[in-house]
CSV table of C-alpha atoms in Angstrom, one decimal:
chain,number,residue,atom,x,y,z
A,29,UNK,CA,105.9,190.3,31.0
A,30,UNK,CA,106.9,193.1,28.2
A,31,UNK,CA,104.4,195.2,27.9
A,32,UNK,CA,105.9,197.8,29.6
A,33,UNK,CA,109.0,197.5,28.0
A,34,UNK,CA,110.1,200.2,25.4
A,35,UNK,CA,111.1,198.5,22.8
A,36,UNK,CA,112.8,199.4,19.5
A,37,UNK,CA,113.8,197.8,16.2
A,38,UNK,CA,116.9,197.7,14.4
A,39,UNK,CA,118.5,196.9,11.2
A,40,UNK,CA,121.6,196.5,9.6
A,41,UNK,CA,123.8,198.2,7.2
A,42,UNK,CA,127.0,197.4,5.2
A,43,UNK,CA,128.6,201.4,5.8
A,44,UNK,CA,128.0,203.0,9.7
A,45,UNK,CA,129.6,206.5,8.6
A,46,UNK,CA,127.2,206.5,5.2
A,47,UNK,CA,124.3,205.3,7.1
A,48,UNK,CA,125.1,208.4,9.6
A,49,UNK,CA,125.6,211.1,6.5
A,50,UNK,CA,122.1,209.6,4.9
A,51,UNK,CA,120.2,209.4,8.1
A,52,UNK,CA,121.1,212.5,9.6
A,53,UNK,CA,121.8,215.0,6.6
A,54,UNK,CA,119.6,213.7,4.3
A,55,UNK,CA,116.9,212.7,5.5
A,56,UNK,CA,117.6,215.4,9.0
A,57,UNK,CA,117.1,212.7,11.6
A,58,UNK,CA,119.2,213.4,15.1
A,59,UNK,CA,121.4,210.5,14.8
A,60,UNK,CA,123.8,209.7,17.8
A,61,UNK,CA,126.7,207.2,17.7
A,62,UNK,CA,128.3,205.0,20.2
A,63,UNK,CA,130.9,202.2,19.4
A,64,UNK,CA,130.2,202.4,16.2
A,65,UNK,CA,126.8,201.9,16.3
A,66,UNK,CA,124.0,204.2,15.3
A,67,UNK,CA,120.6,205.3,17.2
A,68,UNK,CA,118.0,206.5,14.7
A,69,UNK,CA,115.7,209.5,17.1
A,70,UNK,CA,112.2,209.8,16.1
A,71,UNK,CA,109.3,212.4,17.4
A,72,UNK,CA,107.7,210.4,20.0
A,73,UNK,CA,110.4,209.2,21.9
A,74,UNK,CA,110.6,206.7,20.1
A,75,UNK,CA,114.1,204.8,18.1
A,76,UNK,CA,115.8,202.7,15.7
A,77,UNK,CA,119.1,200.8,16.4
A,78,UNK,CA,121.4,200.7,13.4
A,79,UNK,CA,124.5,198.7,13.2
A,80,UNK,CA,127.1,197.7,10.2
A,81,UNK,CA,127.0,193.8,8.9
A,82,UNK,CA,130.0,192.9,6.5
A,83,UNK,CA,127.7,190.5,4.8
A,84,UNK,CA,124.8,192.9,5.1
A,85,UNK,CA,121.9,191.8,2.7
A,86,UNK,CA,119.2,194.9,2.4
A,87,UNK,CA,115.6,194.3,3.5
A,88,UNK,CA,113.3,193.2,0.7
A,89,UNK,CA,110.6,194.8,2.8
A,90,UNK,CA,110.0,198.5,4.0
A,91,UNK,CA,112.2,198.8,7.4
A,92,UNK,CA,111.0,201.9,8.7
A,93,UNK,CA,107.6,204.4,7.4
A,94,UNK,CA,107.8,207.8,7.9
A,95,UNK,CA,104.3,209.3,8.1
A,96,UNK,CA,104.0,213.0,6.6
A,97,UNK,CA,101.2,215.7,6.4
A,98,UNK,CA,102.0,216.5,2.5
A,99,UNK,CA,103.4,213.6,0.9
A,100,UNK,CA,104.0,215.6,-2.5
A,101,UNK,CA,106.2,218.5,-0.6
A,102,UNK,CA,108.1,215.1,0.8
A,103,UNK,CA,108.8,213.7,-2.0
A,104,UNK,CA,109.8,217.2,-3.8
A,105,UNK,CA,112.1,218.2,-0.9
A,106,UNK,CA,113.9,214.6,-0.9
A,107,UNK,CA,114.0,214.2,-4.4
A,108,UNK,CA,115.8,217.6,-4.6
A,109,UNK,CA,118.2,216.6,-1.6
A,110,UNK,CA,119.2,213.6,-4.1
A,111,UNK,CA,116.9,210.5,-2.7
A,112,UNK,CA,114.8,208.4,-5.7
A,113,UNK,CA,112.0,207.5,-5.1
A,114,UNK,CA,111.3,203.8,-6.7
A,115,UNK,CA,109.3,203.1,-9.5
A,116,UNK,CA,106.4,200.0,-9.1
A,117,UNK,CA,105.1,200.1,-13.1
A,118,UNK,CA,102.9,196.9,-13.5
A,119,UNK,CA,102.4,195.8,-10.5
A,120,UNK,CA,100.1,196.1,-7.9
A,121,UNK,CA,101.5,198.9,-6.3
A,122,UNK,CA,102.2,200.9,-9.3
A,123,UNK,CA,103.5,204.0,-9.1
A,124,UNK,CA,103.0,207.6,-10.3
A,125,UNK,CA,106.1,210.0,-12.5
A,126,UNK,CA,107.4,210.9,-8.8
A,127,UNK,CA,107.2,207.5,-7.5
A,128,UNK,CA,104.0,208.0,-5.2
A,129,UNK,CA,101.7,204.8,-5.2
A,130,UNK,CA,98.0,206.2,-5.3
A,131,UNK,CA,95.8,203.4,-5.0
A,132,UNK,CA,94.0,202.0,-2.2
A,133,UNK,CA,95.3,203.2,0.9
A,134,UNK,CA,97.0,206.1,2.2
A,135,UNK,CA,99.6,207.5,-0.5
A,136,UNK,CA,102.9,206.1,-0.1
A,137,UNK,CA,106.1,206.3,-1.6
A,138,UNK,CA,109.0,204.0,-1.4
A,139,UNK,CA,113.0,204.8,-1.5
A,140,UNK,CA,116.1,203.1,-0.2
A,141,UNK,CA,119.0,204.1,2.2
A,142,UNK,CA,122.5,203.7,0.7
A,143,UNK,CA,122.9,200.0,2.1
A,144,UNK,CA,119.6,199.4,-0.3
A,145,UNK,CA,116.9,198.9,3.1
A,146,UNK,CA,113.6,199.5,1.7
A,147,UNK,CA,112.3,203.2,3.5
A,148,UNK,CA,108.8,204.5,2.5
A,149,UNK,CA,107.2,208.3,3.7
A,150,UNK,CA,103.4,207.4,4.1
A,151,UNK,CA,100.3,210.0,4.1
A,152,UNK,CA,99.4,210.5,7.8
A,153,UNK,CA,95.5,210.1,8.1
């Protein structure tokens, strides 16, 4: 019945226009509005609906992964464009100084988008 369907996710935030500045020039994502709403465009054709909540509570869990040949340059060029990268000391996934989780697994490292939604770039394999 769906499988041919081209489905997307989305998620909310409490601020559109922040959400826009952040998603676009931060992170450089094409980002098109429409009635206030956002559309998040990814390589592959593929897409993320974004839209603003007033009682907007952030994701606990990682909302969208953004794989990456060279996690380290990632991390270095965010990190200089102002993102931080979250710190997991004592736990399970406990990360490194720059906030890059090297344990089982591809290497990963966690952040947040100003409405606090969990965001993560991931080492392609």
């Amino acid at each position: 019945m769906l499988e041919n369907s081209k489905a997307f996710s989305g998620f909310s935030v409490d601020d559109v226009p922040t959400a826009k500045d952040f998603y676009s020039n931060t992170l450089g994502i094409r980002v098109t509005e429409a009635h206030g709403r956002l559309t998040l465009h990814f390589a592959g054709d593929r897409e993320a609906f974004v839209y603003g909540k007033p009682n907007h509570a952030p994701a606990t869990f990682t909302i969208l992964n953004f794989p990456v040949d060279d996690i380290e340059a990632v991390v270095d060029q965010l990190t200089a464009r102002g993102v931080h990268f979250e710190r997991y000391e004592g736990t399970p996934a406990e990360t490194d100084d720059k906030g890059i989780f090297r344990g089982e697994g591809p290497l990963i490292a966690w952040f947040k988008d100003p409405a606090g939604n969990v965001l993560s770039v991931i080492a392609s394999e």
